[in-house]
Amino acid sequence: MFCEYQNAIFYNDFRLAVGSKYDYTVSVAILEGLNEKQKKAVLKTDGPLLIVAGAGSGKTKTIAHRIAHLIEGGVAPEKILAVTFTNKAAGEMKERVHSLLKREHISQGSLGGPFMGTFHSLGVHMIRAHGSVLGIPKHFSIMDSEDSRKIIKELVEELGLDPDSFAPLRVKANISRLKNELISADEFARDADQSPYQNHLRDLYVAYEAKLQKIKGLDFDDLLLKNVMMLQKSDTVREYWQNKWSHIHIDEYQDTNRAQYTLSKILAQDSRNIAVVGDVDQAIYSWRGADWRNILQFEIDWRGAEIITLEENYRSTKRILEAANAVILNNTQRKEKTLYSQKGEGDALVLTVLEDEKQEAAFIVEYLKSLKREGVGFDEMAVLFRTNAQSRALEEGFIKRMVPYRLIAGVKFYERKEIKDLLAYLRYTLNKSDDVSLKRILNTPTRGIGKVLTLKYFGAKDYSNKESEKIKKFESIIEKIEKSINTKQPKDVLRTIMSEAGFNDYYKNNKFEEDRFENIKELLSVADKFDEEKPPLGIEKLLMEASLSTQDTEVENRDGSVTLLTAHAAKGLEFNVIIIAGMEEGLFPHSMSQDPQELEEERRLFYVALTRAKNKVLITLTRHRMLYGETSFNDPSRFLGEIPEHLITGADLSLDTEDYEEEKIQI
């Protein structure tokens, strides 16, 4: 039986493409489980493609099947690039693609398969190969946020600037913004028409770049900026990477900044085979440089682009989606779409007014306990809030009522002191110019190299005999680590550091540091997955993963606990039950986001919060709230008035708590 599909012909299990560079075939299994719009996106293999993917519409599944189809159709796996924004998303995509290929007995090739990773891991990959055109050595160090802040703090002191006016966090944010706009230190310095603050910022930016160059280091933003500069400077390098990948996929395109947008455009310029996935309605990161207008610009940038909209939501009930759709329709800057679900009507959204933040926390906890008694696990519940400051009262409520919770705001694994100490030995051994790492490890664990000797080490080096012995011992440790890096697998290299540098003795003899030592041993488990790499490649990959993983929000391993997190951090997640706390004017939307564009982003954030829920949504607000040391009396959020009244009910529960009062809000 024959049937036509655009410019293709199906016959039983195979499809023969017409007018394509590749002789595509596709088995029915590759399309299995996809809806018609998803199939269309999978089969659109050549030319620019914009996939407008609504929340919960299966975008990762669609891209994974598309990549598998390309490989099945004859595209070499190593010619395919897929870029995401988080390591978690990249890992999920890899797992899906590999599973599909394995199931269909399709070879991933001998060169490691498609490149699937974050923008920053892509940057490391490309700069390691061709960074020399900008004078960047292969073994450059990647400075994380803490490293960058320390450098800037030292520079503020050296330049004699006011530490309050030039707080490292603020300065770093400004430099980051400039880099994401592809404005280098040299370009910024050439702009003579600047305010006094801008002039000092210029001096700091120039000094910061000089310091990074001296220690042969790049910060996170450099992994994008330097990459674009490299491609723009060298025709040979640009042509190499344009020829490297014939089919390019970009996830969360609405979250790209100027540097990511430019990089994507350059890489796909020759082949024009670029497929981007995104949703303006979920663009919530303008505060960190993302420009949602990039997705609206796509059809102009890529003439003849096909647009496919994924509107079937597989996550939420009909009532939740109807509420979310009604809210987001009030935005003007968007691409038209209406999410729908086949899950069933579901429960109405519950909306409750409490007296203050203490009663709000008490009510939320008792509400969740009642759901637990009905069989819903705590790990399927999440409480979302607009600002981190709201978490204090919520945590107190959970602690008082002995309900397990986890707050997504703690110290991540790779940011823990003991982990950074151990990795700093690796960074310095590979890059002897990395003074930041050297300062960290010179007396860690303690070996008698105090402040005076440290100053001598970085200065005149007029050591006494005793001091000379301490320095020689340290340098001997580094030599042993270097030999280990070049001959041993990553796990054994880490064991060498633990033994030679004194970590084993220090932590084993300190009973108060048992948790830190357990974390160090956990790093051995992480290193295990790189043990198949030839030295020193395994260590290089371990360092790259450690550096780039600090950007992700850690949300896995819920361990039977309720998750507490900001609405921003909830992007990409889903839970059976979602609580949105503090829906008050001035809090959500935030008081500092009041111009039309900012309000539209706040509304998108509320839309994202709603669409995290599978089955139940509870929204709370208070008559008055203590926040930042002041009591405020706020009106209900304007966004609540955008939800049709028939979708909302008041709390119809008699909960066992003394300190809450409920009342259905009048909209």
mmCIF file of C-alpha atoms in Angstrom, residues 384-582:
data_model
loop_
_atom_site.group_PDB
_atom_site.id
_atom_site.type_symbol
_atom_site.label_atom_id
_atom_site.label_comp_id
_atom_site.label_asym_id
_atom_site.label_seq_id
_atom_site.Cartn_x
_atom_site.Cartn_y
_atom_site.Cartn_z
ATOM 1 C CA LEU A 384 7.652 26.848 43.862
ATOM 2 C CA PHE A 385 8.292 30.457 44.859
ATOM 3 C CA ARG A 386 9.366 33.642 43.097
ATOM 4 C CA THR A 387 12.295 34.658 45.311
ATOM 5 C CA ASN A 388 14.782 32.690 47.404
ATOM 6 C CA ALA A 389 13.903 34.779 50.458
ATOM 7 C CA GLN A 390 10.500 33.048 50.634
ATOM 8 C CA SER A 391 12.153 29.727 51.425
ATOM 9 C CA ARG A 392 12.942 30.619 55.049
ATOM 10 C CA ALA A 393 9.335 30.556 56.300
ATOM 11 C CA LEU A 394 8.571 27.485 54.205
ATOM 12 C CA GLU A 395 11.560 25.598 55.612
ATOM 13 C CA GLU A 396 10.485 26.449 59.147
ATOM 14 C CA GLY A 397 7.037 25.046 58.405
ATOM 15 C CA PHE A 398 8.473 21.781 57.081
ATOM 16 C CA ILE A 399 10.890 21.415 59.993
ATOM 17 C CA LYS A 400 8.204 22.157 62.616
ATOM 18 C CA ARG A 401 5.915 19.478 61.172
ATOM 19 C CA MET A 402 8.733 17.007 60.500
ATOM 20 C CA VAL A 403 8.054 16.654 56.763
ATOM 21 C CA PRO A 404 11.166 15.804 54.706
ATOM 22 C CA TYR A 405 12.157 18.408 52.137
ATOM 23 C CA ARG A 406 15.101 19.381 49.996
ATOM 24 C CA LEU A 407 15.859 22.990 49.074
ATOM 25 C CA ILE A 408 17.383 23.443 45.629
ATOM 26 C CA ALA A 409 19.804 26.176 46.627
ATOM 27 C CA GLY A 410 22.562 24.368 48.466
ATOM 28 C CA VAL A 411 26.206 23.771 47.616
ATOM 29 C CA LYS A 412 26.553 21.544 44.568
ATOM 30 C CA PHE A 413 28.872 18.564 44.575
ATOM 31 C CA TYR A 414 31.613 20.109 42.413
ATOM 32 C CA GLU A 415 31.466 23.366 44.394
ATOM 33 C CA ARG A 416 32.271 21.690 47.715
ATOM 34 C CA LYS A 417 35.605 22.795 49.171
ATOM 35 C CA GLU A 418 37.155 19.341 49.394
ATOM 36 C CA ILE A 419 36.240 18.507 45.770
ATOM 37 C CA LYS A 420 37.593 21.817 44.482
ATOM 38 C CA ASP A 421 40.794 21.251 46.472
ATOM 39 C CA LEU A 422 41.386 17.865 44.892
ATOM 40 C CA LEU A 423 40.563 19.048 41.361
ATOM 41 C CA ALA A 424 42.820 22.088 41.798
ATOM 42 C CA TYR A 425 45.797 19.700 41.977
ATOM 43 C CA LEU A 426 44.802 18.363 38.558
ATOM 44 C CA ARG A 427 44.252 21.822 37.098
ATOM 45 C CA TYR A 428 47.602 23.136 38.282
ATOM 46 C CA THR A 429 49.528 20.040 37.233
ATOM 47 C CA LEU A 430 48.151 20.366 33.680
ATOM 48 C CA ASN A 431 48.542 24.153 33.621
ATOM 49 C CA LYS A 432 51.485 25.472 35.642
ATOM 50 C CA SER A 433 50.389 29.052 34.910
ATOM 51 C CA ASP A 434 47.182 28.569 36.918
ATOM 52 C CA ASP A 435 48.029 30.671 39.973
ATOM 53 C CA VAL A 436 44.442 30.471 41.214
ATOM 54 C CA SER A 437 44.706 26.716 41.640
ATOM 55 C CA LEU A 438 48.267 26.975 42.951
ATOM 56 C CA LYS A 439 47.214 29.313 45.762
ATOM 57 C CA ARG A 440 44.476 26.873 46.674
ATOM 58 C CA ILE A 441 46.710 23.791 46.947
ATOM 59 C CA LEU A 442 50.023 25.167 48.183
ATOM 60 C CA ASN A 443 49.043 24.556 51.809
ATOM 61 C CA THR A 444 46.066 22.213 51.343
ATOM 62 C CA PRO A 445 45.942 19.983 53.288
ATOM 63 C CA THR A 446 48.107 21.941 55.721
ATOM 64 C CA ARG A 447 51.835 21.268 55.282
ATOM 65 C CA GLY A 448 53.411 24.221 57.060
ATOM 66 C CA ILE A 449 53.439 26.623 54.093
ATOM 67 C CA GLY A 450 52.007 29.694 55.768
ATOM 68 C CA LYS A 451 51.326 33.204 54.514
ATOM 69 C CA VAL A 452 54.968 34.348 54.656
ATOM 70 C CA LEU A 453 56.281 31.371 52.711
ATOM 71 C CA THR A 454 53.425 31.676 50.217
ATOM 72 C CA LEU A 455 54.405 35.307 49.542
ATOM 73 C CA LYS A 456 58.002 34.213 49.049
ATOM 74 C CA TYR A 457 56.903 31.480 46.638
ATOM 75 C CA PHE A 458 55.182 34.058 44.467
ATOM 76 C CA GLY A 459 57.968 36.586 44.943
ATOM 77 C CA ALA A 460 61.720 36.590 45.528
ATOM 78 C CA LYS A 461 61.970 32.942 46.691
ATOM 79 C CA ASP A 462 64.680 33.738 49.286
ATOM 80 C CA TYR A 463 63.935 30.629 51.311
ATOM 81 C CA SER A 464 65.572 29.470 54.489
ATOM 82 C CA ASN A 465 66.767 25.851 54.499
ATOM 83 C CA LYS A 466 63.629 24.742 56.358
ATOM 84 C CA GLU A 467 61.376 26.624 53.950
ATOM 85 C CA SER A 468 63.247 25.216 50.970
ATOM 86 C CA GLU A 469 62.542 21.670 52.177
ATOM 87 C CA LYS A 470 58.803 22.389 52.414
ATOM 88 C CA ILE A 471 58.724 23.796 48.861
ATOM 89 C CA LYS A 472 60.734 20.875 47.481
ATOM 90 C CA LYS A 473 58.314 18.458 49.110
ATOM 91 C CA PHE A 474 55.369 20.254 47.498
ATOM 92 C CA GLU A 475 57.030 20.267 44.067
ATOM 93 C CA SER A 476 57.807 16.572 44.465
ATOM 94 C CA ILE A 477 54.102 15.925 45.039
ATOM 95 C CA ILE A 478 53.249 17.751 41.805
ATOM 96 C CA GLU A 479 55.860 15.737 39.875
ATOM 97 C CA LYS A 480 54.343 12.470 41.100
ATOM 98 C CA ILE A 481 50.850 13.650 40.158
ATOM 99 C CA GLU A 482 52.074 14.694 36.709
ATOM 100 C CA LYS A 483 53.625 11.277 36.114
ATOM 101 C CA SER A 484 50.394 9.652 37.276
ATOM 102 C CA ILE A 485 48.243 11.795 34.943
ATOM 103 C CA ASN A 486 50.298 10.727 31.935
ATOM 104 C CA THR A 487 50.363 7.022 32.764
ATOM 105 C CA LYS A 488 47.367 6.072 34.914
ATOM 106 C CA GLN A 489 43.565 6.026 34.677
ATOM 107 C CA PRO A 490 41.628 8.883 36.344
ATOM 108 C CA LYS A 491 40.578 6.891 39.414
ATOM 109 C CA ASP A 492 44.201 5.950 40.132
ATOM 110 C CA VAL A 493 45.329 9.533 39.543
ATOM 111 C CA LEU A 494 42.900 10.719 42.216
ATOM 112 C CA ARG A 495 44.156 8.013 44.578
ATOM 113 C CA THR A 496 47.707 9.288 43.972
ATOM 114 C CA ILE A 497 46.653 12.831 44.957
ATOM 115 C CA MET A 498 44.787 11.590 48.027
ATOM 116 C CA SER A 499 47.862 9.706 49.169
ATOM 117 C CA GLU A 500 50.751 11.958 48.138
ATOM 118 C CA ALA A 501 49.129 15.320 48.938
ATOM 119 C CA GLY A 502 48.010 14.122 52.368
ATOM 120 C CA PHE A 503 44.214 14.036 51.968
ATOM 121 C CA ASN A 504 44.002 10.479 53.344
ATOM 122 C CA ASP A 505 45.938 11.254 56.506
ATOM 123 C CA TYR A 506 44.230 14.616 57.068
ATOM 124 C CA TYR A 507 40.656 13.389 56.760
ATOM 125 C CA LYS A 508 41.152 9.988 58.416
ATOM 126 C CA ASN A 509 42.570 11.686 61.491
ATOM 127 C CA ASN A 510 39.788 14.288 61.691
ATOM 128 C CA LYS A 511 36.502 12.753 62.805
ATOM 129 C CA PHE A 512 34.698 16.055 62.212
ATOM 130 C CA GLU A 513 35.491 15.888 58.498
ATOM 131 C CA GLU A 514 33.984 12.468 57.731
ATOM 132 C CA ASP A 515 31.379 13.893 55.323
ATOM 133 C CA ARG A 516 34.069 15.685 53.335
ATOM 134 C CA PHE A 517 36.114 12.513 53.041
ATOM 135 C CA GLU A 518 33.002 10.633 51.879
ATOM 136 C CA ASN A 519 32.561 13.269 49.151
ATOM 137 C CA ILE A 520 36.170 12.799 48.040
ATOM 138 C CA LYS A 521 35.622 9.054 47.795
ATOM 139 C CA GLU A 522 32.475 9.715 45.761
ATOM 140 C CA LEU A 523 34.677 11.586 43.265
ATOM 141 C CA LEU A 524 36.385 8.246 42.631
ATOM 142 C CA SER A 525 33.030 6.887 41.455
ATOM 143 C CA VAL A 526 32.660 9.825 39.087
ATOM 144 C CA ALA A 527 36.169 9.235 37.693
ATOM 145 C CA ASP A 528 35.390 5.573 37.046
ATOM 146 C CA LYS A 529 33.409 6.381 33.888
ATOM 147 C CA PHE A 530 36.489 7.993 32.315
ATOM 148 C CA ASP A 531 38.839 5.090 33.014
ATOM 149 C CA GLU A 532 38.489 3.719 29.473
ATOM 150 C CA GLU A 533 40.075 6.859 28.017
ATOM 151 C CA LYS A 534 43.757 6.890 27.146
ATOM 152 C CA PRO A 535 45.828 9.043 29.581
ATOM 153 C CA PRO A 536 45.670 11.985 29.985
ATOM 154 C CA LEU A 537 42.357 12.317 28.066
ATOM 155 C CA GLY A 538 40.323 10.820 30.921
ATOM 156 C CA ILE A 539 41.544 13.460 33.371
ATOM 157 C CA GLU A 540 40.861 16.220 30.827
ATOM 158 C CA LYS A 541 37.276 15.000 30.431
ATOM 159 C CA LEU A 542 36.821 14.702 34.193
ATOM 160 C CA LEU A 543 37.970 18.288 34.680
ATOM 161 C CA MET A 544 35.696 19.519 31.911
ATOM 162 C CA GLU A 545 32.668 17.758 33.402
ATOM 163 C CA ALA A 546 33.467 19.091 36.858
ATOM 164 C CA SER A 547 33.876 22.668 35.599
ATOM 165 C CA LEU A 548 30.729 22.698 33.486
ATOM 166 C CA SER A 549 28.520 20.814 35.947
ATOM 167 C CA THR A 550 28.613 23.751 38.357
ATOM 168 C CA GLN A 551 26.180 25.530 36.031
ATOM 169 C CA ASP A 552 23.376 22.996 36.399
ATOM 170 C CA THR A 553 20.728 23.067 39.086
ATOM 171 C CA GLU A 554 20.912 19.791 40.980
ATOM 172 C CA VAL A 555 17.405 18.360 41.256
ATOM 173 C CA GLU A 556 17.848 14.606 41.018
ATOM 174 C CA ASN A 557 17.829 12.063 43.854
ATOM 175 C CA ARG A 558 14.687 13.445 45.497
ATOM 176 C CA ASP A 559 14.964 10.747 48.195
ATOM 177 C CA GLY A 560 11.338 10.803 49.302
ATOM 178 C CA SER A 561 11.404 14.528 50.042
ATOM 179 C CA VAL A 562 9.279 17.462 48.940
ATOM 180 C CA THR A 563 11.275 19.709 46.608
ATOM 181 C CA LEU A 564 11.468 23.435 47.387
ATOM 182 C CA LEU A 565 12.776 25.627 44.570
ATOM 183 C CA THR A 566 12.283 28.860 42.667
ATOM 184 C CA ALA A 567 10.019 28.947 39.636
ATOM 185 C CA HIS A 568 13.096 29.665 37.510
ATOM 186 C CA ALA A 569 14.870 26.534 38.767
ATOM 187 C CA ALA A 570 11.770 24.425 38.036
ATOM 188 C CA LYS A 571 12.121 24.910 34.271
ATOM 189 C CA GLY A 572 12.385 21.511 32.570
ATOM 190 C CA LEU A 573 11.011 19.591 35.559
ATOM 191 C CA GLU A 574 7.665 17.986 36.293
ATOM 192 C CA PHE A 575 5.856 16.873 39.440
ATOM 193 C CA ASN A 576 2.541 15.246 40.250
ATOM 194 C CA VAL A 577 1.674 18.141 42.576
ATOM 195 C CA ILE A 578 2.818 21.747 42.255
ATOM 196 C CA ILE A 579 2.371 24.413 44.939
ATOM 197 C CA ILE A 580 2.897 28.011 43.830
ATOM 198 C CA ALA A 581 3.413 30.093 46.974
ATOM 199 C CA GLY A 582 3.185 33.862 47.321
#
